[in-house]
Structure formats: structure tokens, C-alpha cells
C-alpha atoms as a PDB file:
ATOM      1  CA  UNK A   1     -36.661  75.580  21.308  1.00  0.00           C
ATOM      2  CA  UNK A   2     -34.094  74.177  23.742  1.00  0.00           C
ATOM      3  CA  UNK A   3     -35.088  74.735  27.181  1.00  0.00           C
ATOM      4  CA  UNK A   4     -33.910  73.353  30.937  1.00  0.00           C
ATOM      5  CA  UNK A   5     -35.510  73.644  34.001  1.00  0.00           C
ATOM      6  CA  UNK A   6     -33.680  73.046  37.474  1.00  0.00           C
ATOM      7  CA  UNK A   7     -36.237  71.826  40.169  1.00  0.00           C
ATOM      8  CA  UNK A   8     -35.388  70.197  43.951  1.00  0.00           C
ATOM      9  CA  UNK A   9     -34.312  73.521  45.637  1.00  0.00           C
ATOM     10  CA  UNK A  10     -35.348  74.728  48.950  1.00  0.00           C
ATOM     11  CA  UNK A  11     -34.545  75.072  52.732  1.00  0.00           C
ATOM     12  CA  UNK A  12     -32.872  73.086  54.410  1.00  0.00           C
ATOM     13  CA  UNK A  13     -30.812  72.741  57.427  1.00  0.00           C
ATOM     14  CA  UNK A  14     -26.997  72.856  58.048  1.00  0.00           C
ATOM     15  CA  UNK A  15     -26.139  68.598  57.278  1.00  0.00           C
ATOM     16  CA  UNK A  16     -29.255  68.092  54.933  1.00  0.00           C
ATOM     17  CA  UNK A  17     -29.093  66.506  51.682  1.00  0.00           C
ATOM     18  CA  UNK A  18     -30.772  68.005  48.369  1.00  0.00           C
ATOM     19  CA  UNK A  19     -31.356  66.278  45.075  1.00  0.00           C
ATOM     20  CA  UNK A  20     -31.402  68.720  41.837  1.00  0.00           C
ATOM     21  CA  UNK A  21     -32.889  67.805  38.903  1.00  0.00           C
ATOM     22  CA  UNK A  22     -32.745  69.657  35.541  1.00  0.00           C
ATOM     23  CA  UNK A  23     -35.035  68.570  32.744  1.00  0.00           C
ATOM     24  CA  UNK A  24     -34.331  69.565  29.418  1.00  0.00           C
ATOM     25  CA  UNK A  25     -36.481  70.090  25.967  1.00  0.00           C
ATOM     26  CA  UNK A  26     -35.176  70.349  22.276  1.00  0.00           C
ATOM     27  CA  UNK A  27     -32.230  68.800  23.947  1.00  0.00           C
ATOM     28  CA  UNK A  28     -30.465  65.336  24.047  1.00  0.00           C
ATOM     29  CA  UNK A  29     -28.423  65.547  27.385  1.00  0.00           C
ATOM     30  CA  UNK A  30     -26.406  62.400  26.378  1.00  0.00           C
ATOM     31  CA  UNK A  31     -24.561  64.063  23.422  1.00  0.00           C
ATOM     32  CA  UNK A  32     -23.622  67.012  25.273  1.00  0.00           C
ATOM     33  CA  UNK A  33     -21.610  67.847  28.113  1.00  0.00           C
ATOM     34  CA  UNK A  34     -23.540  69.051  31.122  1.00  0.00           C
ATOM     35  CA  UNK A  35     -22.051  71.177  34.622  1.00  0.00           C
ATOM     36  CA  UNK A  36     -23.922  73.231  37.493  1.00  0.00           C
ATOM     37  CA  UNK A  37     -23.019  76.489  38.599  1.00  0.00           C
ATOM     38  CA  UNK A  38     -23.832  78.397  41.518  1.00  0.00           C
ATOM     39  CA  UNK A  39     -24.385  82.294  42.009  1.00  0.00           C
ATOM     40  CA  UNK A  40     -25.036  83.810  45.513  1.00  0.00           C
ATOM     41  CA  UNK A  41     -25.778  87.551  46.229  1.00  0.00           C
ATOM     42  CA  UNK A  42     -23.022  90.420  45.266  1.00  0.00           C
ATOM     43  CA  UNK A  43     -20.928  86.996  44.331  1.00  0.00           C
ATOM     44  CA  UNK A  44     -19.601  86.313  40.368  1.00  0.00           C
ATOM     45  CA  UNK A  45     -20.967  82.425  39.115  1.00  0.00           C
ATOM     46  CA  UNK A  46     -18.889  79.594  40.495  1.00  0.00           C
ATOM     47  CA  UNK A  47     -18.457  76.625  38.802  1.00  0.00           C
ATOM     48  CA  UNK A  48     -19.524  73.360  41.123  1.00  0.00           C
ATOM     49  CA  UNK A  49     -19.630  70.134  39.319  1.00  0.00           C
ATOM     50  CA  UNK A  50     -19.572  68.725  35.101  1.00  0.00           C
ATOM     51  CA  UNK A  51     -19.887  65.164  33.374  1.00  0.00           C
ATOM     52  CA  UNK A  52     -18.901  65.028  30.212  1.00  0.00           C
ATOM     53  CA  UNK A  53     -17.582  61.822  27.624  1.00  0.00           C
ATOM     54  CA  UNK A  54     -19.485  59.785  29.566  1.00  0.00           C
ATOM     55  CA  UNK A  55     -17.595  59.451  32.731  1.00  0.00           C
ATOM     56  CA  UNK A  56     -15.545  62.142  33.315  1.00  0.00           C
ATOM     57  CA  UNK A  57     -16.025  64.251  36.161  1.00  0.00           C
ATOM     58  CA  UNK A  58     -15.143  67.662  37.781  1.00  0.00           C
ATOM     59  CA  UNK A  59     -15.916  69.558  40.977  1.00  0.00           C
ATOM     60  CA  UNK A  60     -14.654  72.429  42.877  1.00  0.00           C
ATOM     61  CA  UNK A  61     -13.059  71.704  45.991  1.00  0.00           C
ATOM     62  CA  UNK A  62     -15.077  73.032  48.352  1.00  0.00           C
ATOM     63  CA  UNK A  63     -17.375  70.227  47.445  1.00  0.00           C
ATOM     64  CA  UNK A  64     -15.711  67.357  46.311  1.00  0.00           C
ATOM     65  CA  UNK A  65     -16.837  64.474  48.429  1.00  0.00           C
ATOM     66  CA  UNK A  66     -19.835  66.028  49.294  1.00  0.00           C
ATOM     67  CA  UNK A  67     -21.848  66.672  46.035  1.00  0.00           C
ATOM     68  CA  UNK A  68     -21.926  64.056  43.091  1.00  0.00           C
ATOM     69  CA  UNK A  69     -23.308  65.208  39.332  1.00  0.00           C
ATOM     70  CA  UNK A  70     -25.486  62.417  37.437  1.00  0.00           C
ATOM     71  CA  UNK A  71     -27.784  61.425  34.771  1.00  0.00           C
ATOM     72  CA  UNK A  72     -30.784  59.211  33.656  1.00  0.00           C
ATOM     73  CA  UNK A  73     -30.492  59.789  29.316  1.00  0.00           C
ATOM     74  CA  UNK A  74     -33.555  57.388  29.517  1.00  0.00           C
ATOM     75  CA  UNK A  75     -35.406  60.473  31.442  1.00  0.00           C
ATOM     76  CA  UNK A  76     -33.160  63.254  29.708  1.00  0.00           C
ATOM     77  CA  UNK A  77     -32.386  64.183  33.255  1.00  0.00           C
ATOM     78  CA  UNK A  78     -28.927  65.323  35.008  1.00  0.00           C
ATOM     79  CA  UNK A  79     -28.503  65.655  38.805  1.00  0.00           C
ATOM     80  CA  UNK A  80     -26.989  66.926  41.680  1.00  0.00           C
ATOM     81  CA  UNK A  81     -27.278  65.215  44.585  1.00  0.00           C
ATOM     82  CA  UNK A  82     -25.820  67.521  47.567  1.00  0.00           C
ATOM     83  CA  UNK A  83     -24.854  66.199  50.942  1.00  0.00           C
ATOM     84  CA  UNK A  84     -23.454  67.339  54.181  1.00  0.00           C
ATOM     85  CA  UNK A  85     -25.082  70.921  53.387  1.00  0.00           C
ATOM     86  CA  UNK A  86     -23.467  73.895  55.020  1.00  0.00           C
ATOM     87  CA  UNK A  87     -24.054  77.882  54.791  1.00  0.00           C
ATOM     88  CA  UNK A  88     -21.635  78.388  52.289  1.00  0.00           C
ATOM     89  CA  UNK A  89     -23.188  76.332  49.977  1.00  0.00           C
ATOM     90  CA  UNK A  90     -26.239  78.899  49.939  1.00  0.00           C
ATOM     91  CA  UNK A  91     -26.904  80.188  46.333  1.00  0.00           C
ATOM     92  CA  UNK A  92     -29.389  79.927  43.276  1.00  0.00           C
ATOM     93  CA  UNK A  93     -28.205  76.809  41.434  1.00  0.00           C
ATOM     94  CA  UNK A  94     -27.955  76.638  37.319  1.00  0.00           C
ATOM     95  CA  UNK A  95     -27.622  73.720  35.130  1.00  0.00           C
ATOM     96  CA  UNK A  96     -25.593  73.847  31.787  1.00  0.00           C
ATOM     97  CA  UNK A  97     -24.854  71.837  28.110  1.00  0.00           C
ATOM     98  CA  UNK A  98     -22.361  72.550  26.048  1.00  0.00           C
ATOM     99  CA  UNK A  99     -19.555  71.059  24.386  1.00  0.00           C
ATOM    100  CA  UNK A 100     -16.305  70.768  26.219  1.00  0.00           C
ATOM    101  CA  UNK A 101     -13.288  69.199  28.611  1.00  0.00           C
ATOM    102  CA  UNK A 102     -11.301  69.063  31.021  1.00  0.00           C
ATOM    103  CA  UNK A 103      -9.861  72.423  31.005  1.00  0.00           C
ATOM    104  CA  UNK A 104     -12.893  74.255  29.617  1.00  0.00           C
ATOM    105  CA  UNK A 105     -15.428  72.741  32.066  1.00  0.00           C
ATOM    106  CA  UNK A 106     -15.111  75.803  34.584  1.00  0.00           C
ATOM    107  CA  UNK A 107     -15.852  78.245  32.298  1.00  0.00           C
ATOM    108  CA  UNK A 108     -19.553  79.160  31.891  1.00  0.00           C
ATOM    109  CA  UNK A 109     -19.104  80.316  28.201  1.00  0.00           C
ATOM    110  CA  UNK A 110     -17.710  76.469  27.323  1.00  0.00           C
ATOM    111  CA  UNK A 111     -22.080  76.056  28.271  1.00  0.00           C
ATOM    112  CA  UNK A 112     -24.387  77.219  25.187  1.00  0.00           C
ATOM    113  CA  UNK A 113     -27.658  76.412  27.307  1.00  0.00           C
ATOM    114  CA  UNK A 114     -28.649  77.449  30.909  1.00  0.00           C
ATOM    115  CA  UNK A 115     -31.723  76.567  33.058  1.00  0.00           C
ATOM    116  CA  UNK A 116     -33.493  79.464  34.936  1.00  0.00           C
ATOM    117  CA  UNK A 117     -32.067  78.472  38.529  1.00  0.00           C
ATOM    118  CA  UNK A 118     -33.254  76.917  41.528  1.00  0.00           C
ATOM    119  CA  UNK A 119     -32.687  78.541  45.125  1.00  0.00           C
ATOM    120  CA  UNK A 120     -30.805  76.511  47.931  1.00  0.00           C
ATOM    121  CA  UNK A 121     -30.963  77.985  51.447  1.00  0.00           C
ATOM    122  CA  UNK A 122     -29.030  76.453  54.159  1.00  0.00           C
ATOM    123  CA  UNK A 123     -29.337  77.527  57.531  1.00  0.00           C
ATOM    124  CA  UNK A 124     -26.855  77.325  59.993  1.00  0.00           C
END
């Protein structure tokens, strides 16, 4: 029954933003914790940004500064709002729930739900 779906991905140039957005059914994103991952070709899934408790936050370094996670629990909604887009950042983007912290947050089997991915292409 549960099911999320990322939307907002694309093509963009290098220094373009991008706002994701991952809807979710059968699922109440305030009581869980939520992350994004990101998986380009011949690469293993990289952990990019969580939220969880409320307020906490996490992000990998590469984009700290440059990406911030989100919500709106009125729409059931969780973001990620990318700016300052480089190359690198090229990959087919996947929203998460689960139950977690701190430590856990990185891993992708701390997340019991995944979305079906959305591509982001940035050209140089």
C-alpha cells in the first residue's frame, strides 16, 4: 500500500537550482524519518541528505551548503531543494522513510520505503 514518488528532475545546467519533491501514499511522512540517496552509472548508492525528530539534519559533504532537505506534513511532502548544481551531482535521485538517527541515517537499509527515482542531469 505504501508508495512514494520523486518528481522535479531534469536537465539543467552547471549553477542551476532543482526542487525534488517526493509524495507519499499509505504513509505519514511526519512520524517517520525521511533521507535521499543518489545512484549514478557503474556507482554504489550514496547517501545525500535526512531529517529526522523533527529537526535534525544530515548531509554528505560534498553538498552541505548547497542542498537543503524539507517538508510540508500538511501536503505529506519532503524536499530537496539543490543549488549551485555541478556535474558531479549527476545521478537518479531516491527518496526514503524509515526509522532511525544519527548514526544510522547513511545507511540505506535504516530506510524500509523507497520511491522509484527521478533523473538529474547536469551539464557542464
Amino acid at each position: 500500500q505504501v508508495q512514494l514518488v520523486e518528481s522535479g528532475g531534469g536537465l539543467v545546467q552547471a549553477g542551476a537550482s532543482l526542487r525534488l519533491s517526493c509524495g507519499a501514499s499509505g504513509l505519514t511522512f511526519s512520524r517517520y524519518g525521511v533521507g535521499w540517496f543518489r545512484q549514478a552509472p557503474g556507482k554504489e548508492r550514496e547517501f545525500v541528505a535526512a531529517n529526522w525528530s523533527g529537526s535534525s539534519t544530515r548531509y554528505v559533504a560534498s553538498v552541505k551548503g548547497r542542498f537543503t532537505i524539507s517538508r510540508d506534513n500538511a501536503n505529506n511532502t519532503v524536499y530537496l531543494q539543490m543549488n549551485s548544481l555541478k556535474p558531479e551531482d549527476s545521478a537518479v535521485y531516491y527518496c526514503a522513510a524509515g526509522s532511525f538517527s544519527f548514526l544510522s541515517s547513511i545507511f540505506d537499509r535504516s530506510y524500509d520505503y523507497w520511491g522509484q527515482g527521478t533523473q538529474v542531469t547536469v551539464s557542464s
